[in-house]
Tab-separated table of C-alpha atoms in Angstrom:
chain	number	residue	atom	x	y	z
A	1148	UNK	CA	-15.574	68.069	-48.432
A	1149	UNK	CA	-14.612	67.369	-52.329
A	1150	UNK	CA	-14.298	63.743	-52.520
A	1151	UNK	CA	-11.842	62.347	-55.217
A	1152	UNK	CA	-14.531	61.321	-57.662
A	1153	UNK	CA	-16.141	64.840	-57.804
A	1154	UNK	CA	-13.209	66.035	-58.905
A	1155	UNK	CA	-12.142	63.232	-61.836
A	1156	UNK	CA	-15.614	64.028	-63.125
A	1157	UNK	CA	-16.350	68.238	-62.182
A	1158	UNK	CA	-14.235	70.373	-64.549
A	1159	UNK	CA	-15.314	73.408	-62.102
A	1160	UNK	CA	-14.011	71.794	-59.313
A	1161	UNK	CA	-11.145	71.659	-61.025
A	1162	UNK	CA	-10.813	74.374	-61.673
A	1163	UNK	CA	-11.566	76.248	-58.322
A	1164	UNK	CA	-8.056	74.656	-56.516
A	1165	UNK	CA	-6.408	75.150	-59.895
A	1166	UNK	CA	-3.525	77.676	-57.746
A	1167	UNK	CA	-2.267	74.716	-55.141
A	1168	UNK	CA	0.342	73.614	-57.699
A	1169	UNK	CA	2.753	73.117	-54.132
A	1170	UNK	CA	1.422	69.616	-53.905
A	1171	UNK	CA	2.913	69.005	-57.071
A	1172	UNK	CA	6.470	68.738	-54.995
A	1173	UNK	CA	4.965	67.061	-52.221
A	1174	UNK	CA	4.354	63.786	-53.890
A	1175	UNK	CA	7.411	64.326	-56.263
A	1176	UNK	CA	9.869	66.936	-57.921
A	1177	UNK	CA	8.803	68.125	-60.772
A	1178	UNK	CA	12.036	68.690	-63.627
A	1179	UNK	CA	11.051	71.969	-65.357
A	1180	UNK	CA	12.355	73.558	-68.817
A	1181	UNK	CA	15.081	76.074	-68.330
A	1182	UNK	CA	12.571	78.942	-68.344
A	1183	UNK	CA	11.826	77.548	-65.248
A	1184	UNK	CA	8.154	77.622	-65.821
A	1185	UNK	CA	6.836	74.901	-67.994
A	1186	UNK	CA	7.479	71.207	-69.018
A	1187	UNK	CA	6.976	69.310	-72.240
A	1188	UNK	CA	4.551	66.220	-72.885
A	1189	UNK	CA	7.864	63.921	-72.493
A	1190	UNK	CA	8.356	65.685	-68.900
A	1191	UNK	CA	4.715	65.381	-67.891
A	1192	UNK	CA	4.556	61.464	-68.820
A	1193	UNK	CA	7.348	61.264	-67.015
A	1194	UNK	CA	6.189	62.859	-63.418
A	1195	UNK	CA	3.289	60.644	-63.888
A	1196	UNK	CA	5.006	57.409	-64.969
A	1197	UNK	CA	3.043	56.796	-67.888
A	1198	UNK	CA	3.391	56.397	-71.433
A	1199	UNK	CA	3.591	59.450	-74.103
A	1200	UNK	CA	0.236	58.372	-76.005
A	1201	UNK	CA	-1.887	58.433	-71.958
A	1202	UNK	CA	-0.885	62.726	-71.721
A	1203	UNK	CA	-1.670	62.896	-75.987
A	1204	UNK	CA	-5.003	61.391	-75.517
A	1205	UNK	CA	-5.866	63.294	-72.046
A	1206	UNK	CA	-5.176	67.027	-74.217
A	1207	UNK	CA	-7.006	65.768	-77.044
A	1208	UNK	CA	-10.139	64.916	-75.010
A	1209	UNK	CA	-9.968	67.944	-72.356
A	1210	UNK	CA	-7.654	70.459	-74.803
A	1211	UNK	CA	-10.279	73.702	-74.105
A	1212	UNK	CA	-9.602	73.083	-69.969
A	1213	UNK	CA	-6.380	72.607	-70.556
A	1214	UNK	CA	-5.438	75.248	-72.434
A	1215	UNK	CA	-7.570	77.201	-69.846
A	1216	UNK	CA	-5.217	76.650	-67.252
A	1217	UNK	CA	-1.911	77.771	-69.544
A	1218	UNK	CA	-1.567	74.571	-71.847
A	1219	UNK	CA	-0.542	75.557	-75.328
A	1220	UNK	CA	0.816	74.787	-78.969
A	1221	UNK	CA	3.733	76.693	-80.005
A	1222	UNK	CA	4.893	76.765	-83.659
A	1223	UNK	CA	6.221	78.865	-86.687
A	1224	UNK	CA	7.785	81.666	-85.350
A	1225	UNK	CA	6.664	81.641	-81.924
A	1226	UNK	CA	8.157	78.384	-81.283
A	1227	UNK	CA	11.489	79.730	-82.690
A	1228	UNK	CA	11.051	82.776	-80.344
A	1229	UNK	CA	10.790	80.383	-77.353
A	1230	UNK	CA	14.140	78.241	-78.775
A	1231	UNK	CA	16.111	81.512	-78.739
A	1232	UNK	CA	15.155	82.804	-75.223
A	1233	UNK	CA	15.241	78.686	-73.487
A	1234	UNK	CA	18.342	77.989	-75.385
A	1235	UNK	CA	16.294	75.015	-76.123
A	1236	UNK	CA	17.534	72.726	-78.768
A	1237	UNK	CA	15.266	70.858	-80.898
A	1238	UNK	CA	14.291	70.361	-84.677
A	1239	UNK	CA	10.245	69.426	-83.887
A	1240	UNK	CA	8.046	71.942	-85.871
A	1241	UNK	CA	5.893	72.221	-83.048
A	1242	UNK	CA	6.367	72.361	-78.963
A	1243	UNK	CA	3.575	71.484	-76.524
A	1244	UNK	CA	4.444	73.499	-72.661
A	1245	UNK	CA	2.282	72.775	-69.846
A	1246	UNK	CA	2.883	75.016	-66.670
A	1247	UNK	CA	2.529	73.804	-63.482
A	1248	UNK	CA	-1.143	74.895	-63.347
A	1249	UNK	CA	-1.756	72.416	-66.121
A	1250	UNK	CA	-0.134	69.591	-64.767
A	1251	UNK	CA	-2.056	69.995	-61.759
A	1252	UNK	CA	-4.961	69.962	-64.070
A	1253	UNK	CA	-3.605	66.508	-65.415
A	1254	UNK	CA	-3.622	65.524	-62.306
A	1255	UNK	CA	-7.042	65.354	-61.344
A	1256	UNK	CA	-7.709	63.864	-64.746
A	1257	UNK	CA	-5.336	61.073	-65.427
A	1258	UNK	CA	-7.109	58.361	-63.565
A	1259	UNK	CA	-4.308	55.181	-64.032
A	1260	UNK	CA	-1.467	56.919	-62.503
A	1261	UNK	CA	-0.145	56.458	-58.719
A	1262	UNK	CA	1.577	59.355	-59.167
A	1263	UNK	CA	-1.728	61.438	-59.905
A	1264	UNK	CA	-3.992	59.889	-57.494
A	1265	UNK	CA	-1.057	60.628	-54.912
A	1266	UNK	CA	-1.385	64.205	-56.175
A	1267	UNK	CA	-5.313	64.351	-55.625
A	1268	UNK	CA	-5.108	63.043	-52.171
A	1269	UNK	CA	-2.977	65.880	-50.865
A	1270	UNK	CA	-4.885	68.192	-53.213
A	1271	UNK	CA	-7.808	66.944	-51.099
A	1272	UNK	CA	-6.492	67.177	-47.906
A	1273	UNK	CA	-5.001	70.325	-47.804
A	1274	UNK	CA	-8.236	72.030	-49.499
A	1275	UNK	CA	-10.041	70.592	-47.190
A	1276	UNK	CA	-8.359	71.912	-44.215
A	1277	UNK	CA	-7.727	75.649	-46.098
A	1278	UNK	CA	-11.910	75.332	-46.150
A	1279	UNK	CA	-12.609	74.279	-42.571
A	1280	UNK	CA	-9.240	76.086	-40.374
A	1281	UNK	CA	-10.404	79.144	-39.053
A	1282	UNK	CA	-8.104	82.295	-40.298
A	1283	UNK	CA	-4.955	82.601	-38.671
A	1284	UNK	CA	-1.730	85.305	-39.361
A	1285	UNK	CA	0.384	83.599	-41.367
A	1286	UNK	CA	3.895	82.528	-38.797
A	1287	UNK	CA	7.103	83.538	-39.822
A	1288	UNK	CA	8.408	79.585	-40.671
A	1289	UNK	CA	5.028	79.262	-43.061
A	1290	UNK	CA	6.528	82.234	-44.968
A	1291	UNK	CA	9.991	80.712	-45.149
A	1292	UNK	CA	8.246	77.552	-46.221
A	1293	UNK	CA	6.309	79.322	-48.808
A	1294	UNK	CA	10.001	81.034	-49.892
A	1295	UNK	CA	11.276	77.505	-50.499
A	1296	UNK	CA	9.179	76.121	-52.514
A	1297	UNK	CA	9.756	78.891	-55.301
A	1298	UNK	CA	13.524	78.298	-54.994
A	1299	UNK	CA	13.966	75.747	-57.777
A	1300	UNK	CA	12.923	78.305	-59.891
A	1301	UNK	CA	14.775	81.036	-58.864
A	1302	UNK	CA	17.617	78.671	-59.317
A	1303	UNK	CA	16.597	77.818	-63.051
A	1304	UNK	CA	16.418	81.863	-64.150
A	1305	UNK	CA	19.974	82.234	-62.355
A	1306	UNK	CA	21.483	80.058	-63.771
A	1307	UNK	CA	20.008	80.088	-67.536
A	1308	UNK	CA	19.170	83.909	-67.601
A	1309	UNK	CA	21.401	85.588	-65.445
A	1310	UNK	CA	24.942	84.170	-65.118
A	1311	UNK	CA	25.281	83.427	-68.743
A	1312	UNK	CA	23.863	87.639	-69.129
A	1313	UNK	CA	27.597	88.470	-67.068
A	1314	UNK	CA	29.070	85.815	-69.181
A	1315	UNK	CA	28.477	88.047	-72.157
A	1316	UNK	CA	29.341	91.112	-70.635
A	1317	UNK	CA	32.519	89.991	-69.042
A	1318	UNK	CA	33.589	88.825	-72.679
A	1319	UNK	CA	32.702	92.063	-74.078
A	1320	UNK	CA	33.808	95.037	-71.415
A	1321	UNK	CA	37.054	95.522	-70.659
A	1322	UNK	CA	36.600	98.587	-68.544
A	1323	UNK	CA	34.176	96.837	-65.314
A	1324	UNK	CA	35.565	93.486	-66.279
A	1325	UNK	CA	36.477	92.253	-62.595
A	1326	UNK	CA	33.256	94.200	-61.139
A	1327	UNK	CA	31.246	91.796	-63.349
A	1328	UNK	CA	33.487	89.021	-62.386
A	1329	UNK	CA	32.968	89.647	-58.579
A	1330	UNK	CA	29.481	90.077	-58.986
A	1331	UNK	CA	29.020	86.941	-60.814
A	1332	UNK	CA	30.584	84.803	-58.736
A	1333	UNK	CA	28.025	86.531	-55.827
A	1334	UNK	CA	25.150	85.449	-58.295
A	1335	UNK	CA	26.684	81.739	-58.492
A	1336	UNK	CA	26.937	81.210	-54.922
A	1337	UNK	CA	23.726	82.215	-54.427
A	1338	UNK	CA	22.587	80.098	-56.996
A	1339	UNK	CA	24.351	77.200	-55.180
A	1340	UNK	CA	22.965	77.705	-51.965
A	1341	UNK	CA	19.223	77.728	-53.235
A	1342	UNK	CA	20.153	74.416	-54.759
A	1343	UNK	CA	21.675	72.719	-51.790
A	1344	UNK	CA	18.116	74.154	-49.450
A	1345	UNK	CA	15.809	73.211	-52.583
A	1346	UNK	CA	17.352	69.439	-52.493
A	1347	UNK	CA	17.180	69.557	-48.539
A	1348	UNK	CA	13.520	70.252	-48.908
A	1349	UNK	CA	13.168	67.635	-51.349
A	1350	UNK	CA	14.837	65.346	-49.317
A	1351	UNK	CA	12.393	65.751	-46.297
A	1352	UNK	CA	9.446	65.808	-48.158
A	1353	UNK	CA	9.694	62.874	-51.095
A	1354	UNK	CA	7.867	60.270	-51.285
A	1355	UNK	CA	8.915	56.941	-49.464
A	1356	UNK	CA	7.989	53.385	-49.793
A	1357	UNK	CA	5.436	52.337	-47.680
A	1358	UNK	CA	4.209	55.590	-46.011
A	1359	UNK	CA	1.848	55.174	-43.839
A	1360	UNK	CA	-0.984	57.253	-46.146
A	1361	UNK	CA	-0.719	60.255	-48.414
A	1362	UNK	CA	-1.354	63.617	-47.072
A	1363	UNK	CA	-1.002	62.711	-43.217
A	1364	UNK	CA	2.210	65.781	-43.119
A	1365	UNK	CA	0.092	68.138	-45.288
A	1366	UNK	CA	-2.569	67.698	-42.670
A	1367	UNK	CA	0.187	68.910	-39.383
A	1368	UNK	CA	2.144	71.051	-41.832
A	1369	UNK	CA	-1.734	72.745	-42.040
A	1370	UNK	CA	-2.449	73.276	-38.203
A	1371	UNK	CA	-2.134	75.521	-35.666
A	1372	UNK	CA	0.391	75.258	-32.789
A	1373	UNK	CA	-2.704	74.276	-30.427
A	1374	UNK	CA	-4.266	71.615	-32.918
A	1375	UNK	CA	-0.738	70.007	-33.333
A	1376	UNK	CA	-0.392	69.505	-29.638
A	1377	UNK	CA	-4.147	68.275	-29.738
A	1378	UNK	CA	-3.014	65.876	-31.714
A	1379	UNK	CA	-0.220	64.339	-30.450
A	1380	UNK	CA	-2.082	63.764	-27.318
A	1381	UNK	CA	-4.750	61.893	-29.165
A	1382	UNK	CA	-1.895	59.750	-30.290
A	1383	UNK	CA	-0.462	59.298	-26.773
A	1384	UNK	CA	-4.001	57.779	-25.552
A	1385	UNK	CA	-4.418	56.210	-28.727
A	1386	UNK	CA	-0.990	54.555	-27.194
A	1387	UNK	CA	-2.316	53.783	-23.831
A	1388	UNK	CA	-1.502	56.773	-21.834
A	1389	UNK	CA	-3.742	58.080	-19.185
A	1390	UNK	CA	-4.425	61.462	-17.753
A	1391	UNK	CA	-3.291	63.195	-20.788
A	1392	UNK	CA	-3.190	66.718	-20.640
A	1393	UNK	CA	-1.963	69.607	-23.060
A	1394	UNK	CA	-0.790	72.827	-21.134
A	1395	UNK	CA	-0.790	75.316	-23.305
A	1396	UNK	CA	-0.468	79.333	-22.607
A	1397	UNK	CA	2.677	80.726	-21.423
A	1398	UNK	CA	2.909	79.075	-18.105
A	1399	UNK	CA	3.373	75.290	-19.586
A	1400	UNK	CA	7.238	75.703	-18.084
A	1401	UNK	CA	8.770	74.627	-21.202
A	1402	UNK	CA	5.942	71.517	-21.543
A	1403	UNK	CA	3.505	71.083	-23.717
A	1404	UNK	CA	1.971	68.082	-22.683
A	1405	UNK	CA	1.973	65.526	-19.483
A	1406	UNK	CA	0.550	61.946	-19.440
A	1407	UNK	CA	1.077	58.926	-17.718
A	1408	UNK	CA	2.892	55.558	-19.990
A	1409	UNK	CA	0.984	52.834	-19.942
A	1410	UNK	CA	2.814	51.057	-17.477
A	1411	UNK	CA	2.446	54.410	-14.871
A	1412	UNK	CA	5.452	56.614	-15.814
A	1413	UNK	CA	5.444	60.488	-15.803
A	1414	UNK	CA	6.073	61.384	-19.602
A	1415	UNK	CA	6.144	65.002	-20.489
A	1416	UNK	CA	6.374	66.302	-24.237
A	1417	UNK	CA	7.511	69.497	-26.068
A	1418	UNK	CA	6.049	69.969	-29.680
A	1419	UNK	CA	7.251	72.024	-32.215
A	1420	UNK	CA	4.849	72.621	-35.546
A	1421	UNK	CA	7.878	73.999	-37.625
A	1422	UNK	CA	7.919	73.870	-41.667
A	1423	UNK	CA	10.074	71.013	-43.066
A	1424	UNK	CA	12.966	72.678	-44.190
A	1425	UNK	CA	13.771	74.132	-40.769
A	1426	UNK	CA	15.808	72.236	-37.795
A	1427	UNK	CA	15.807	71.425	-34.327
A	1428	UNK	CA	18.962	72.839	-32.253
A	1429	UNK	CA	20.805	71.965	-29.733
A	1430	UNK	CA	19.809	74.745	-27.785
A	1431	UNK	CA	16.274	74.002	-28.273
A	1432	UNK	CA	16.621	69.947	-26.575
A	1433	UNK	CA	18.861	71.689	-23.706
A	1434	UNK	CA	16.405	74.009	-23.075
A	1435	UNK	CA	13.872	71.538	-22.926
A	1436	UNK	CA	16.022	68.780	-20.993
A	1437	UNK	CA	16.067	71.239	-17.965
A	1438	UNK	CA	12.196	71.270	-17.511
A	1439	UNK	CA	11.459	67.844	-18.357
A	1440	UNK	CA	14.200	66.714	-15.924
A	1441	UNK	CA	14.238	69.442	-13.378
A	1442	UNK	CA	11.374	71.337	-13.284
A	1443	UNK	CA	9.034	67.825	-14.223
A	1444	UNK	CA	11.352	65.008	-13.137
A	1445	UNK	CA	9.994	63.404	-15.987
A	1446	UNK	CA	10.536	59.270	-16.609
A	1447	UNK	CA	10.160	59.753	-20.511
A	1448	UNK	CA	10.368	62.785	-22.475
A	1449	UNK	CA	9.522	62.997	-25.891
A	1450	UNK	CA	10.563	66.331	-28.476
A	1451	UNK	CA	8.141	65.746	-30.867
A	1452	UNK	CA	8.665	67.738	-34.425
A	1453	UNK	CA	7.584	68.632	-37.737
A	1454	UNK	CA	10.783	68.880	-39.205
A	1455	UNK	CA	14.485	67.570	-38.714
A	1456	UNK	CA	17.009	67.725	-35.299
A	1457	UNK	CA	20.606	68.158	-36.243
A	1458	UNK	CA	23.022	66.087	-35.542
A	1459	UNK	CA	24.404	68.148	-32.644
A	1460	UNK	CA	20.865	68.036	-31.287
A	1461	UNK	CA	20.376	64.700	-31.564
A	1462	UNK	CA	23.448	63.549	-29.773
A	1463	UNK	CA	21.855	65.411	-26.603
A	1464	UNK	CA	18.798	64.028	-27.277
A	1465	UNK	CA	20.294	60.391	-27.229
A	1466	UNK	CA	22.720	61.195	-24.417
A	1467	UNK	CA	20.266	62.270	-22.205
A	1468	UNK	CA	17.391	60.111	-22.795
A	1469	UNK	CA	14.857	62.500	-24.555
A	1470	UNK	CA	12.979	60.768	-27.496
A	1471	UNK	CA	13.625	62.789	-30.777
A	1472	UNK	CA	10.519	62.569	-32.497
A	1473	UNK	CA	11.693	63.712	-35.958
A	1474	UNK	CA	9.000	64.626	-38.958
A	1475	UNK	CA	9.885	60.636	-40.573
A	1476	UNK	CA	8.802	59.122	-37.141
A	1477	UNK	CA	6.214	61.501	-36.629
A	1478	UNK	CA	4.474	59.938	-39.586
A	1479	UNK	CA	5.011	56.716	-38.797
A	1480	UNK	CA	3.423	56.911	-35.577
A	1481	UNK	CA	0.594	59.382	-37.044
A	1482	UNK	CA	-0.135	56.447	-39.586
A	1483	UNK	CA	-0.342	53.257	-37.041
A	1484	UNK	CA	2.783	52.717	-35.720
A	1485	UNK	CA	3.456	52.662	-31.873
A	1486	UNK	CA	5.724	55.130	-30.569
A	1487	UNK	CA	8.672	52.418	-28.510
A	1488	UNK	CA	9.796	54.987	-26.309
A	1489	UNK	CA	5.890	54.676	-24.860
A	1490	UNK	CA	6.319	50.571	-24.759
């Protein structure tokens, strides 16, 4: 496994996991020009939470890796190129852009930065598992997941590129004028709803205060269905509860695991290894209230989740006594912290 130190010091190690710029978002959102695809020195200090002169000194001493992995220096006339298509404003003589591929690459260099060493943790652990999981077909949510993360900038070339395009033409045709009207307004409520799911993502996964450890969701959000059940029953005995056992197949009636509490009662668990962005439904907890109640007569029953319940689905959860296990709790218990329904 790359430790952390290999890869302050290895430039090809850095460069090797140069194309996981997604953990960028996972520790925190990352503002981007309105090309949508690169940030200035300011913006890069910032997502770091150091000063201007710590990024200056970090290009000057590593500029020839840096620029390998899309830094660069724009002046003259290409710099006044990039103003007119950005819509940028700004009087500098010279622009430094860093793409997300270079930021990562700050990253793994910037050594007195929480914010970086953040970064290089769930660079770590999610390497790390893409080296040692076994090949799988890709599942519809990882797709969706993968959709997601792109929508921020999607968003950024609607709304800089493309609506203010039909602005133009609206002012200047008379003859499709409310064609280009109606279509624009299409183009700005799509626009809107990739904002409102981008912020929904970012919701779920920003950082908190005192998370249990970095990189414990990137480690579930990396598993199989059949390693996430594994291990939520290693956190059940880890718990105290005996005769754990994870069903599995296509006969598990709606269970995925039964255990005995602690204290002797029959607990019986449904997990659900969705990507963050997605929900649990009501449907989903009825369905699973009729076999942990009828088919199980279970004494505890926990819906345990990557991902968020709604509120619809939570009210039946909390009305009928099933433990919602949501992807916030999840890591809390994954990082230490006992589960009370199991108390």
């Amino acid at each position: 496994m790359i430790n952390e130190t290999a890869l302050l010091e290895s430039p090809t190690l850095r460069g090797s996991v140069l194309d996981r710029t997604d953990v960028l978002d996972k520790v925190k959102a990352l503002s981007l020009l309105p090309d949508g695809m690169h940030v200035t020195t300011a913006m890069v200090a910032s997502y770091f939470d150091v000063g201007l002169e710590a990024i200056k000194s970090l290009v000057k001493d590593h500029r020839t890796e840096l620029e390998a992995s899309g830094y660069r220096l724009l002046t003259g006339e290409e710099l006044r190129s990039f103003k007119n298509l950005s819509g940028i404003q700004s009087r500098t003589r010279s622009l430094a852009l860093f793409p997300r591929r270079a930021v990562l690459n700050i990253a793994m260099l910037l050594r007195d930065s929480e914010v970086a060493r953040q970064v290089r943790v769930y660079l770590l652990d999610t390497e790390y598992l893409a080296r040692t999981q076994p090949v799988e077909n890709p599942a519809p949510m990882d797709a969706a997941s993968l959709d997601a993360r792109i929508d921020q900038r999607i968003t950024h070339v609607l709304g800089t590129t493309v609506v203010p395009m039909f602005n133009a033409l609206i002012e200047t045709s008379s003859e499709h004028r409310r064609e280009l009207i109606a279509l624009r307004a299409g183009i700005q409520r799509i626009e809107k709803r990739l904002r409102q799911h981008h912020a929904r993502l970012q919701r779920l996964e920003s950082p908190r205060e005192n998370r249990p450890f970095a990189g414990v969701m990137a480690a579930m959000d990396a598993m199989i269905g059949r390693e996430f059940e594994e291990h939520v029953a290693e956190l059940l005995r880890r718990d105290g509860c005996t005769d754990v056992i994870v069903q599995g197949g296509g006969r598990d009636r709606g269970i995925d695991i039964t255990a005995l509490t602690a204290d002797g009662r029959r607990l019986v668990v449904q997990c659900k290894r969705f990507a963050p962005h997605l929900s649990i439904t009501s449907p989903e907890v009825q369905k699973f209230l009729g076999a942990a109640k009828v088919l199980h007569d279970s004494e505890v029953a926990l819906f345990v989740a990557t991902c968020a319940f709604t509120r619809d689905a939570l009210n039946i959860a909390r009305e009928s006594g099933i433990t919602a296990v949501h992807r916030g709790l999840l890591e809390e218990w994954s990082g230490g912290t006992p589960l009370s329904a199991l108390e």
